[in-house]
XYZ file of C-alpha atoms in Angstrom:
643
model
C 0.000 0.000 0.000
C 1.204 3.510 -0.494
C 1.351 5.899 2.513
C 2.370 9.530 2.528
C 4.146 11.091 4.855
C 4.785 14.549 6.593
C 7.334 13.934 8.515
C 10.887 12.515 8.198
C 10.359 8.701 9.092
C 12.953 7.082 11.793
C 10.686 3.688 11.835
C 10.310 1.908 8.845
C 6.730 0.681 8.159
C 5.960 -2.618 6.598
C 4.791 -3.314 3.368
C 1.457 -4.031 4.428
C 0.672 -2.760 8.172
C -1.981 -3.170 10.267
C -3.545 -1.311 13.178
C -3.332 -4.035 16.021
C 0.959 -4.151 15.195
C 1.058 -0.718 15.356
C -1.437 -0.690 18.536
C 1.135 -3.006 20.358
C 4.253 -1.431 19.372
C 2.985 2.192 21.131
C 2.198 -0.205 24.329
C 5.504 -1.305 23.977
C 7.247 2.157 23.316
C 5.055 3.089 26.768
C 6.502 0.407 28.443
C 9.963 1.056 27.290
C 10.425 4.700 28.128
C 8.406 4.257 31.625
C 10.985 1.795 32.395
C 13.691 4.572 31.112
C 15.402 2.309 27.801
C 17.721 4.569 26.068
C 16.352 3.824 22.626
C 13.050 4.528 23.571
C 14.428 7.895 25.703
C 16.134 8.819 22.305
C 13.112 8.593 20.144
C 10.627 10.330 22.851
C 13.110 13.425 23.009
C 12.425 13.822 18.988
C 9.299 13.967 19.537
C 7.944 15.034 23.065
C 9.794 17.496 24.604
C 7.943 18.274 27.561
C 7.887 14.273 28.674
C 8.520 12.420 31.317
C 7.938 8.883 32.655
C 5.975 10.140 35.411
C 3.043 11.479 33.246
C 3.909 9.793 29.906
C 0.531 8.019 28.468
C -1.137 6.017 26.121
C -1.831 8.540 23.902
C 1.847 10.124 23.925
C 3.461 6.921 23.260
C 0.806 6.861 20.279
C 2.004 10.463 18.867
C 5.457 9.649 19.316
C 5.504 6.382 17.490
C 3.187 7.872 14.514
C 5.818 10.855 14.291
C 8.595 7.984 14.547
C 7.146 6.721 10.955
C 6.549 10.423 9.640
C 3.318 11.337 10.592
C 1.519 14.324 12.013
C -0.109 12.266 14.554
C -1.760 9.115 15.444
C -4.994 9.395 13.981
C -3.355 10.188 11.025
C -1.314 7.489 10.922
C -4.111 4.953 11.759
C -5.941 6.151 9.021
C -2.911 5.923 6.294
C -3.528 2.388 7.656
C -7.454 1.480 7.767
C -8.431 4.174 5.546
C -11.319 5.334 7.806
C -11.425 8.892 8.020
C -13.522 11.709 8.475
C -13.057 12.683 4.553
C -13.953 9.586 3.498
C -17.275 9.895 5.379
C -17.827 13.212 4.245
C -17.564 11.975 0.770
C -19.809 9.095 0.988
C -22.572 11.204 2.359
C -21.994 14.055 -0.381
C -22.839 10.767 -2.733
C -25.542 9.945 -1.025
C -23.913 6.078 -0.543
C -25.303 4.647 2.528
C -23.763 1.862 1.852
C -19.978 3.689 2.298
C -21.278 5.748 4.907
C -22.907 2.380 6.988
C -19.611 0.403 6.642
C -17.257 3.523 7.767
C -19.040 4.127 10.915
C -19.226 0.565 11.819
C -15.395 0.205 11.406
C -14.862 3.684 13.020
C -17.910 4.628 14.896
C -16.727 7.846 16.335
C -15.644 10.011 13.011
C -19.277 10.858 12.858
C -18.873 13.411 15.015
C -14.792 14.266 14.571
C -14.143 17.837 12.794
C -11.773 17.924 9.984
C -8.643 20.507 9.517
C -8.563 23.593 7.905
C -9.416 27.512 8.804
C -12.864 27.565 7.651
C -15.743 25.369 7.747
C -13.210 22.971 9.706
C -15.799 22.153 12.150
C -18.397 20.749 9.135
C -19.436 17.547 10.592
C -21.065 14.705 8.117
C -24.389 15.647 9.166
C -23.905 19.025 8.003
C -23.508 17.997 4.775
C -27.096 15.186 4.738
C -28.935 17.982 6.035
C -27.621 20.845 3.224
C -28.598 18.344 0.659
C -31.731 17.774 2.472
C -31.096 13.791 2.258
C -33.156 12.006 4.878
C -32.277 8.613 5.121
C -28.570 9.455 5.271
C -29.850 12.000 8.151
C -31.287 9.402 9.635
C -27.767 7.173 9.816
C -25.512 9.799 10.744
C -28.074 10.456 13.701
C -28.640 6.845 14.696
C -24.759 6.674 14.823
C -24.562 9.248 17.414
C -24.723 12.600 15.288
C -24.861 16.003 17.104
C -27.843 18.350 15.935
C -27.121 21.544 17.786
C -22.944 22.220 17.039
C -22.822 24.788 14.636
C -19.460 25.926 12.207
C -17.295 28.561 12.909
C -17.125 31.513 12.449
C -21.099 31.642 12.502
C -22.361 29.164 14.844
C -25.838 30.300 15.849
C -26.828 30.073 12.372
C -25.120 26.987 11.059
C -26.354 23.845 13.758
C -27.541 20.707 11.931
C -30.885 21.618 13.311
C -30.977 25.655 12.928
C -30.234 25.063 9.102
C -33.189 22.049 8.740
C -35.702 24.561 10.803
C -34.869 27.203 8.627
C -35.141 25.653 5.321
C -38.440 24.271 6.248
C -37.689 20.445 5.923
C -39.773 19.796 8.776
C -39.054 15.727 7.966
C -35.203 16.254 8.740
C -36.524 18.264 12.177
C -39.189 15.559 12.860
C -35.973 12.935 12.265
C -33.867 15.433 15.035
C -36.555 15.754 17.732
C -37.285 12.410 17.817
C -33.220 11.188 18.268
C -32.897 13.881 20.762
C -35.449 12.728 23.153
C -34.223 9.226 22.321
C -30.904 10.037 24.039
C -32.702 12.319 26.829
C -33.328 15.569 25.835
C -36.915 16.625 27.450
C -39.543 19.075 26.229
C -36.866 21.741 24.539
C -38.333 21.937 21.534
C -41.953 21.917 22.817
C -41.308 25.342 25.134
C -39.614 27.417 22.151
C -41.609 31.125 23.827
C -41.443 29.473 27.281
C -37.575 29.375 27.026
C -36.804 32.591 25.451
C -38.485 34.463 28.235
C -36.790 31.794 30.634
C -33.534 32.991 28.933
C -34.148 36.480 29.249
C -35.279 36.304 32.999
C -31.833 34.484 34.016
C -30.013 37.346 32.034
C -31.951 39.967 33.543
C -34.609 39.801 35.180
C -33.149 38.204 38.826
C -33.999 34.723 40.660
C -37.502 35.724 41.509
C -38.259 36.321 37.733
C -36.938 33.185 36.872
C -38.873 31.198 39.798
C -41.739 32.771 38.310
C -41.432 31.405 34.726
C -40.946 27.922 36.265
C -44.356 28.569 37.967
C -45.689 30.139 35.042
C -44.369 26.616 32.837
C -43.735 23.899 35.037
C -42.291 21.524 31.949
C -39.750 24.259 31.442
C -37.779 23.296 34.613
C -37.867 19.343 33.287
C -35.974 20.318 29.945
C -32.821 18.965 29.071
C -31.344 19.566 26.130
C -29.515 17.470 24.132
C -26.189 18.871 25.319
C -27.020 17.760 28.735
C -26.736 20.632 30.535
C -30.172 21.216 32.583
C -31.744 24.056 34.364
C -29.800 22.879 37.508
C -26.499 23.287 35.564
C -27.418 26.215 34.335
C -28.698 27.660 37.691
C -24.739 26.553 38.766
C -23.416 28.402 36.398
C -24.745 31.721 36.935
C -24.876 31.277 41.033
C -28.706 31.832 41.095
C -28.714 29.764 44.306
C -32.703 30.031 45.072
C -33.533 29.203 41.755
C -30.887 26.004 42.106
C -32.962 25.603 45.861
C -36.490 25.750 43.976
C -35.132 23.047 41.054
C -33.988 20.448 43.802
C -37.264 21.070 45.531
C -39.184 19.991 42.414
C -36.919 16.711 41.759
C -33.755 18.129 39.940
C -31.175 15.611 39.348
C -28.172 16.849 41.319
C -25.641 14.403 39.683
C -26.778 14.736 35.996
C -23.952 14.632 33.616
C -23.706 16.810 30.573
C -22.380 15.256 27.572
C -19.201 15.570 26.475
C -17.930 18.773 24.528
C -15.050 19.905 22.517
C -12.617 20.313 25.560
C -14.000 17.457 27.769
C -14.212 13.457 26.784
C -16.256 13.674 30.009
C -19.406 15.861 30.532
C -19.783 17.609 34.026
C -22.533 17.897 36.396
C -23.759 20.577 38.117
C -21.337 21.080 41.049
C -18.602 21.087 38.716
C -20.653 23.725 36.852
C -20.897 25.703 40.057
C -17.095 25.271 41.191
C -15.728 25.762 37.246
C -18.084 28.105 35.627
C -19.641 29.918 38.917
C -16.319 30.604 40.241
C -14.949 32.263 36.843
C -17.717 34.562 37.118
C -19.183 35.483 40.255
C -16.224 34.561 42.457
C -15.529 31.926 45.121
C -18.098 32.959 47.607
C -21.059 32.517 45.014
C -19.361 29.324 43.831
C -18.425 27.649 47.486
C -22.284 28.823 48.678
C -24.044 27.049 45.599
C -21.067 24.040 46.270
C -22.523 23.877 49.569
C -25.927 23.479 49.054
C -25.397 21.245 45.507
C -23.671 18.859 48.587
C -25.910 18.862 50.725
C -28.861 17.753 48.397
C -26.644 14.846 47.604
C -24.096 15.762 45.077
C -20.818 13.244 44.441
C -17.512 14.736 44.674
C -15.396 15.080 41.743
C -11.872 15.180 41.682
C -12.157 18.786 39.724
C -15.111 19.512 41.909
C -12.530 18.646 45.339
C -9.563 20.128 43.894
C -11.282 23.682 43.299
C -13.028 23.162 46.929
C -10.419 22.463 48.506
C -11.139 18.863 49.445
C -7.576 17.054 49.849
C -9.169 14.401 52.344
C -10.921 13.387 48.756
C -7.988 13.631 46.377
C -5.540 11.620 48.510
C -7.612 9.287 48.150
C -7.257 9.454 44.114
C -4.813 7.345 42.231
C -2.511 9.907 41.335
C -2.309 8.419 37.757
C -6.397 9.214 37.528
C -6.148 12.814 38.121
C -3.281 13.472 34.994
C -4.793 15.703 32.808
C -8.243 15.978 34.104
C -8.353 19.816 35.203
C -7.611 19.351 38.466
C -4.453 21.357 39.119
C -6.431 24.095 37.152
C -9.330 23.956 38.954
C -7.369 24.701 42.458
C -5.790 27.713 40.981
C -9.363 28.562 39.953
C -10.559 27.591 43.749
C -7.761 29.672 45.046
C -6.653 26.680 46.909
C -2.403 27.208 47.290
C -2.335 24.167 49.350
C -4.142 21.506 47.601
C -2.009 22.727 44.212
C 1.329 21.787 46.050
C 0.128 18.800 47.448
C -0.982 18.119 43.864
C 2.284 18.684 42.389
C 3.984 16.943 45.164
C 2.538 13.721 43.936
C 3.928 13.984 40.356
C 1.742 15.727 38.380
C 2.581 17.416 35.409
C 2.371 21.079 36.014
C 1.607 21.759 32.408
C -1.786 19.600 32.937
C -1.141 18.392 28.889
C -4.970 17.655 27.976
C -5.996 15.800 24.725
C -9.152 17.640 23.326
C -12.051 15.713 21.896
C -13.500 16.070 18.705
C -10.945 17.015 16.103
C -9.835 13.859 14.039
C -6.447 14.967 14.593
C -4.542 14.380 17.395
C -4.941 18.299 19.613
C -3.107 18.573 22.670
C -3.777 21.901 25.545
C -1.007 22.884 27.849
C -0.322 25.264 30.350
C -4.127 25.566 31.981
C -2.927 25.753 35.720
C -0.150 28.607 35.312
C -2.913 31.078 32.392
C -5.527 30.563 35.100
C -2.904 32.145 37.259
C -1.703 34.521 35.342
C -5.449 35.382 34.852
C -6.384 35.833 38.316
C -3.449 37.275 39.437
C -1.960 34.937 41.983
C 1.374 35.518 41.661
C 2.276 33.236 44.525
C 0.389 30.076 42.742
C 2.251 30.726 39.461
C 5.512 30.363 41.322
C 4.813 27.602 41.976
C 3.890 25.883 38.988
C 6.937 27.570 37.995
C 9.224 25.854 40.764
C 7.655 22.564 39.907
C 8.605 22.781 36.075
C 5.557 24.761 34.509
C 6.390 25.719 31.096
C 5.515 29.482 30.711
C 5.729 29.455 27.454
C 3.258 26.245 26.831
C -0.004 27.248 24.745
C -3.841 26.475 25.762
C -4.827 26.001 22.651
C -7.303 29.184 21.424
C -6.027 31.187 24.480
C -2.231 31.265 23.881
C 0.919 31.175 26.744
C 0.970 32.377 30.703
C 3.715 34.780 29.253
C 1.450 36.159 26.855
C -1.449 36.678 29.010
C 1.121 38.363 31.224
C 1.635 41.060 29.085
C -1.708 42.107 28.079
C -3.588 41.491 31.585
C -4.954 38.219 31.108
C -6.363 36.297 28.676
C -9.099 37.295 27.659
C -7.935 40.403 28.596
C -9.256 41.151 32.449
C -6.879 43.632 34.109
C -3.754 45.867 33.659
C -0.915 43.768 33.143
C 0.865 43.433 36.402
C 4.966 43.485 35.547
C 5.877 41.687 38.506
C 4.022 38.829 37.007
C 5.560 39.458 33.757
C 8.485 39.359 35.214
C 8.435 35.965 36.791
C 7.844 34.385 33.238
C 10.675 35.993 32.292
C 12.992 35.001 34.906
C 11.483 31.237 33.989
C 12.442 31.148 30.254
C 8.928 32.997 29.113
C 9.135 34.703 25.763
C 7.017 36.646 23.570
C 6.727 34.661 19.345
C 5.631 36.130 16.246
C 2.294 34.752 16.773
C 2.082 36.555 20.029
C 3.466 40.022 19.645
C 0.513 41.656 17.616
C -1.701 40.912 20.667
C 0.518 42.806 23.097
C 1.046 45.566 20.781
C 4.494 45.457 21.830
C 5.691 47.404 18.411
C 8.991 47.566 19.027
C 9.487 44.036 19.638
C 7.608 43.445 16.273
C 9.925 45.875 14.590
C 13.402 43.451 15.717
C 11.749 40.252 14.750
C 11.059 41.749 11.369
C 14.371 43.293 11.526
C 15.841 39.670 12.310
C 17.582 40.895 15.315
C 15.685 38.745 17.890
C 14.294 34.954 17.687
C 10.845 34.859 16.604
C 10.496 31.383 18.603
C 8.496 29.799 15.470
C 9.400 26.560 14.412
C 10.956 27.462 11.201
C 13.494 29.440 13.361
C 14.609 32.474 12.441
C 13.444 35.157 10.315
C 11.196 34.155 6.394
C 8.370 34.549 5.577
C 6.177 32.546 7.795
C 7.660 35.197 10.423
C 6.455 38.191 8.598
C 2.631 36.318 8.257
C 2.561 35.102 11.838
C 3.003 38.800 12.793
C 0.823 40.304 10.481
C -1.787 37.603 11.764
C -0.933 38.720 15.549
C -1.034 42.242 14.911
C -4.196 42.124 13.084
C -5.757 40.263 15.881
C -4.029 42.848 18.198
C -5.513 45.851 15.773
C -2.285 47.310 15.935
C -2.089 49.596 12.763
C 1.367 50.428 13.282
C 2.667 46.659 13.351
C 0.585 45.454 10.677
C 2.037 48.540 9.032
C 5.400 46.918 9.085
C 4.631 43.697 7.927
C 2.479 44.431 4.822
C 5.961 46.208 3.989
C 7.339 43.098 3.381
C 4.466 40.840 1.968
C 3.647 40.980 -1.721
C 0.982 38.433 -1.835
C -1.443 38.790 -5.137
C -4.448 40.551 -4.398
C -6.518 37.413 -5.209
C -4.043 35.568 -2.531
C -6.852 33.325 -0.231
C -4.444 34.184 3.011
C -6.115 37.315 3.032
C -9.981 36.800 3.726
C -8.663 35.980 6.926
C -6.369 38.281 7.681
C -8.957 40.822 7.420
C -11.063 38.750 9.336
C -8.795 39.179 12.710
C -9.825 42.659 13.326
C -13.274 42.210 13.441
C -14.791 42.113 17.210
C -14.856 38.814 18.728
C -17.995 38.239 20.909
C -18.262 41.617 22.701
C -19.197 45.502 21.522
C -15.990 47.704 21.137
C -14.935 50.629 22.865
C -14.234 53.885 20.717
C -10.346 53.304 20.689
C -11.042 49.575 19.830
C -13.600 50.811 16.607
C -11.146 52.862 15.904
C -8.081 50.472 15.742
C -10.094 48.074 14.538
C -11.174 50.482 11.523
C -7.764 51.089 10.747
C -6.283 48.059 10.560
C -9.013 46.880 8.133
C -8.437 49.523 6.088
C -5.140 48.789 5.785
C -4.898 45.475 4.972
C -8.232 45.918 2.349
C -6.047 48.407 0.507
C -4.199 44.997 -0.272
C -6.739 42.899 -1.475
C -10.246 42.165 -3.705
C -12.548 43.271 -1.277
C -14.827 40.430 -2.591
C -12.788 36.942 -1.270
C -14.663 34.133 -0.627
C -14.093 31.823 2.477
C -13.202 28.213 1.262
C -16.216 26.110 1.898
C -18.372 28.702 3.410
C -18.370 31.047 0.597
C -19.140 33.430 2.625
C -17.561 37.389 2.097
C -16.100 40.003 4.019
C -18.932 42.144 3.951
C -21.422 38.901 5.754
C -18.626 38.256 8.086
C -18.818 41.741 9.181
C -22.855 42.117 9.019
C -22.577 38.993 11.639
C -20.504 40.467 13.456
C -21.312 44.166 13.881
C -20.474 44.899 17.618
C -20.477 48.127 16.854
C -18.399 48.467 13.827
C -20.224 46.578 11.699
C -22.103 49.746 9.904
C -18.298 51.141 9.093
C -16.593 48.104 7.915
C -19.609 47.874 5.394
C -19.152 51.242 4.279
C -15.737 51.028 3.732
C -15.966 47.144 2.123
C -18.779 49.029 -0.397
C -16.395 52.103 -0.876
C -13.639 49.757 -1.974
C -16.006 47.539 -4.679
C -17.666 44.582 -2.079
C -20.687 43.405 -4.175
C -23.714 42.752 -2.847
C -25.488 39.681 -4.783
C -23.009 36.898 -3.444
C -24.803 34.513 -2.084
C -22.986 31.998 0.575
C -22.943 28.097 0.701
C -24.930 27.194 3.962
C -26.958 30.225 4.153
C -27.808 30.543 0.789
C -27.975 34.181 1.037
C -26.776 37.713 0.290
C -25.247 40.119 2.368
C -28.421 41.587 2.983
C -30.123 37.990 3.626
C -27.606 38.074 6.275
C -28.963 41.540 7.355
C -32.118 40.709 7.800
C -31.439 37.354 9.433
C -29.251 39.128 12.372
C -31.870 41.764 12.488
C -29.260 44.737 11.721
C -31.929 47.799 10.825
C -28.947 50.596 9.775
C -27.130 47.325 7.538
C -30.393 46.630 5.461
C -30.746 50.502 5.425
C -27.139 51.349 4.109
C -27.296 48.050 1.676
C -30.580 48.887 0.516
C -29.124 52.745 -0.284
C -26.085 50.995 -2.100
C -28.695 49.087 -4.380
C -28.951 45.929 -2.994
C -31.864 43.936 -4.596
C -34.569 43.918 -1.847
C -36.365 41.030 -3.767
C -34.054 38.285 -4.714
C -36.271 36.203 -6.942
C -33.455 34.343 -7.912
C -33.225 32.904 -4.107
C -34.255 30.036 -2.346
C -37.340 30.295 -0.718
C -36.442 30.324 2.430
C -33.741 32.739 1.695
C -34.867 35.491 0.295
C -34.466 38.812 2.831
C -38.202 39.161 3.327
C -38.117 35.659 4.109
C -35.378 35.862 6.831
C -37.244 39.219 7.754
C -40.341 37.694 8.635
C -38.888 34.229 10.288
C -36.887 35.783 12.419
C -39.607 38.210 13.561
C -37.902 41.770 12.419
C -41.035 43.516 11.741
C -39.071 46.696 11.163
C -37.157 44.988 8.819
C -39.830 43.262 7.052
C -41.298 46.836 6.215
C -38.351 48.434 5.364
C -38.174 45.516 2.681
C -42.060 46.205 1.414
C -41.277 49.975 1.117
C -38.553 48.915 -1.249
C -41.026 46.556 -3.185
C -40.207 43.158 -1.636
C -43.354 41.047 -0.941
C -43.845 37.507 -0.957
């Protein structure tokens, strides 16, 4: 069999491998560097450099060997072997083949759910596809196999959920198909209370405990639902530390040990005490989180080691097998818990500091370290992160989507929560902590942009020193930082075409995340666009989204979303592009989001308020109407639209 390689090989593979050799020999490789070999120490250092036998596992000995025979990672080298990968299920369902899609899944029944690579529409999942092509019976597979419903795809994923697209396309047999799975695997009564839980929502965002209480009275099923993520009313009532709303679900025969399912950070789901000691705590503080702790406990709810490590509970963890605890959140959570004792008793036993987590849900093999010092560094105990530090804590180790403790040093935490404190940048420092390419647009730290440009100082990037992935990496970081002046610097030395696909996203970074701007952060964020639009067609697509610019930034808005459109329309954005899993036009998208000045200025700029070329469903009248924008809707009729 052929098999193609990304790495340079040091194992040679058979001429016709199988999984169950390959299986064995990472047991073996396990077995041999626990016990300290000096072939298998050799090979491990190649590949691992953070390892040790204390913490080494399963699934490192499994990365190692597939890097040992030139592969990214194991998944990727098991499929080179079986040939059972996510791709190959996406293509069977594009073809409709049940017959491919039935025999992949049985082989490999949990790629129905794994997310593939790549910067956009990475997180398409099979069912995604059955349900854009409105296929039923393959719908019906995918969710008898185990398919989510309710994950949507980035960057947009309140509109894009298996079930969000099927309700609004109207193919009520694909939703009929959904409801009936979910309530199959548990869910209760969320699709049944669709007003009752949108004034639910609004109450626990708003309106106080007694408000909520009084929707529960007002709806009795609501406080039964469950949806099919799991997470129930009780969870949710942990989360936010609404502690008499928690008191009046127990009351009326809440489960106090329901688990969530698992997510995209957790193999494992949670229940609601670790809700209230992970999720209450980050918000409201340990007070809020210990009180609801308290009275979760009392109404019967198990320990967990996270739930004991954030609460202080060391009577429970020494109990633990120290080997059950690696790289379960625990160290993490007693940062979080502000527990200095329990985290050196922790380390004491011979836990990795770094708290190296495998994620769930990516086909790939995706690793998160550093948790328990960036939880420091975010909450300001200094005294914690030295010791992490003291106990071999890598400051410069990366959660993956939230970046290094030395990084989060620098600009106050990340997210960003407070002033950065330079005693605590400092202490990274004195530990080894630097600032990469990748990094130093988010600090806004020009000058250290400027020397890695310049070549004068490491940018700490794989490739080494300075080229060109150095001058990209810090045009992507200073976008993301909406620092003008840096990505100034490094368009100096790009000459991409304007066509070039790199730069629908590098546009994309300055765009608000999931929070309204500030007037310096419009502004900076208005600047940097420009800048970086002056380099390229203002009318890029997104690879398998087909989405543009100017929807990205009608989704987004947050306050800059009326400017960005101006200025995408100044510089030649069209307006009739339709996307792939919206079907729609930029103002489709409009009117979906309900932005009134967007349809307004798009409707000025001659924007077809009709559409009789569109789907049904997706005409803007049509999105108007479902979404219940009356304004919108008559702002539309004015202009001649009318169904």
């Amino acid at each position: 069999m052929t098999v193609h390689r990304t790495h340079p090989p040091a194992r040679a593979m058979r001429e016709n491998p199988d999984i169950d050799q390959l299986k064995r020999q990472a047991r073996e490789l396990l077995e041999a560097y626990r016990a300290q070999s000096p072939d298998a120490i050799i090979e491990v250092a190649a590949h691992h450099r953070t390892a040790t036998p204390e913490i080494f596992a399963l699934h490192d000995a499994q990365f190692v060997l597939a890097r040992s025979y030139g592969f990214e990672s194991w998944p990727k080298l098991k499929a080179a072997v079986d040939g059972v990968t996510t791709t190959r299920l996406h293509e069977a369902v594009q073809k409709g083949d049940l017959g491919a899609g039935r025999a992949l899944l049985a082989r490999r029944p949990e790629i129905v759910d794994l997310l593939r690579e790549g910067p956009s529409g990475f997180e398409i999942r099979a069912i995604h596809i059955a349900v854009m092509a409105r296929d039923v019976e393959m719908t019906r597979l995918l969710l008898e196999a185990g398919a989510d419903t309710r994950d949507g795809i980035w960057p947009n994923r309140d509109a894009t959920s298996p079930r969000t697209i099927a309700e609004e396309r109207g193919y009520d047999e694909i939703v009929a198909l959904m409801t009936a799975q979910e309530e199959k695997r548990g869910a209760r009564s969320v699709n049944a209370h669709g007003d009752g839980v949108r004034r639910l929502r609004d109450a626990m965002m708003t309106g106080g405990e007694e408000a909520v209480i009084a929707v529960f009275e007002s709806e009795p099923g609501l406080a039964g639902m469950c949806p099919p993520d799991g997470v129930t009313m009780l969870h949710r009532a942990a989360q936010y530390g609404l502690l008499r709303v928690a008191k009046w679900l127990l009351d009326h025969g809440a489960d106090v040990n329901k688990q969530s399912q698992p997510d995209f950070w957790r193999w494992k789901g949670r229940t609601p005490l670790e809700f209230a000691v992970w999720e209450c705590a980050a918000d409201s503080g340990r007070s809020a989180s210990e009180a609801m702790a308290a009275l979760l406990i009392e109404r019967g709810a198990e320990l967990t080691p996270l739930a004991a490590a954030a609460l202080g509970r060391w009577d429970y963890l020494a109990s633990c097998a120290p080997d059950s605890l690696q790289g379960k959140g625990v160290l993490q959570a007693a940062v979080r818990g502000d527990r200095p004792d329990v985290l050196r008793r922790l380390l004491e036993t011979g836990l990795d500091p770094n708290e190296r987590m495998q994620l769930g849900q990516l086909e790939d093999q995706t690793f998160s370290s550093g948790g328990p010092l960036l939880e420091a560094v975010n909450t300001g105990r200094i005294d914690m992160a030295r010791l992490l530090l003291a106990h071999g804590a890598d400051p410069n180790a990366s959660v993956f989507t939230a970046g290094s403790a030395t990084a989060a040093a620098y600009t106050g935490g990340s997210p960003r929560t407070h002033a950065p404190d330079q005693a605590m940048i400092d202490l990274m420092v004195q530990h080894g902590g630097w600032i990469d390419a990748s990094s130093v647009g988010y600090i806004r730290n020009v000058e250290l942009a400027r020397r890695m440009l310049e070549g004068d100082i490491d940018p700490h990037l794989e490739s080494g020193a300075f080229s060109g992935e150095t001058v990209e990496a810090i045009l992507w970081s200073g976008a993301s930082g909406r620092s003008a002046e840096i990505v100034r610097m490094a368009l100096e030395r790009i000459n991409w075409p304007r066509d070039d696909p790199r730069w629908f996203w590098m546009l994309w970074r300055p765009l608000p995340g999931h929070r309204d701007l500030n007037e310096a952060e419009q502004a900076d964020s208005r600047a940097t666009f420009r800048l970086i639009l002056e380099r390229c067609d203002p009318n890029l697509r997104a690879p398998e989204s087909g989405q543009t610019m100017l929807h990205e930034v009608i989704a987004r808005d947050h306050g800059v979303g009326l400017s960005l459109a101006t200025i995408l329309l100044d510089a030649g954005a069209r307006t009739d592009i339709r996307d792939e899993f919206l079907k729609s036009t930029p103002l489709g998208w409009a009117c979906r989001w309900g932005r009134v000045p967007l349809v307004e200025l798009l409707l000025a700029r001659g924007a077809d308020p009709i559409e009789a070329g569109a789907e049904p469903w997706a005409t803007p009248l049509a999105w108007a109407e479902r979404r219940q924008h009356a304004e919108i809707a008559s702002i539309l009729r004015q202009h001649g639209a009318d169904r």
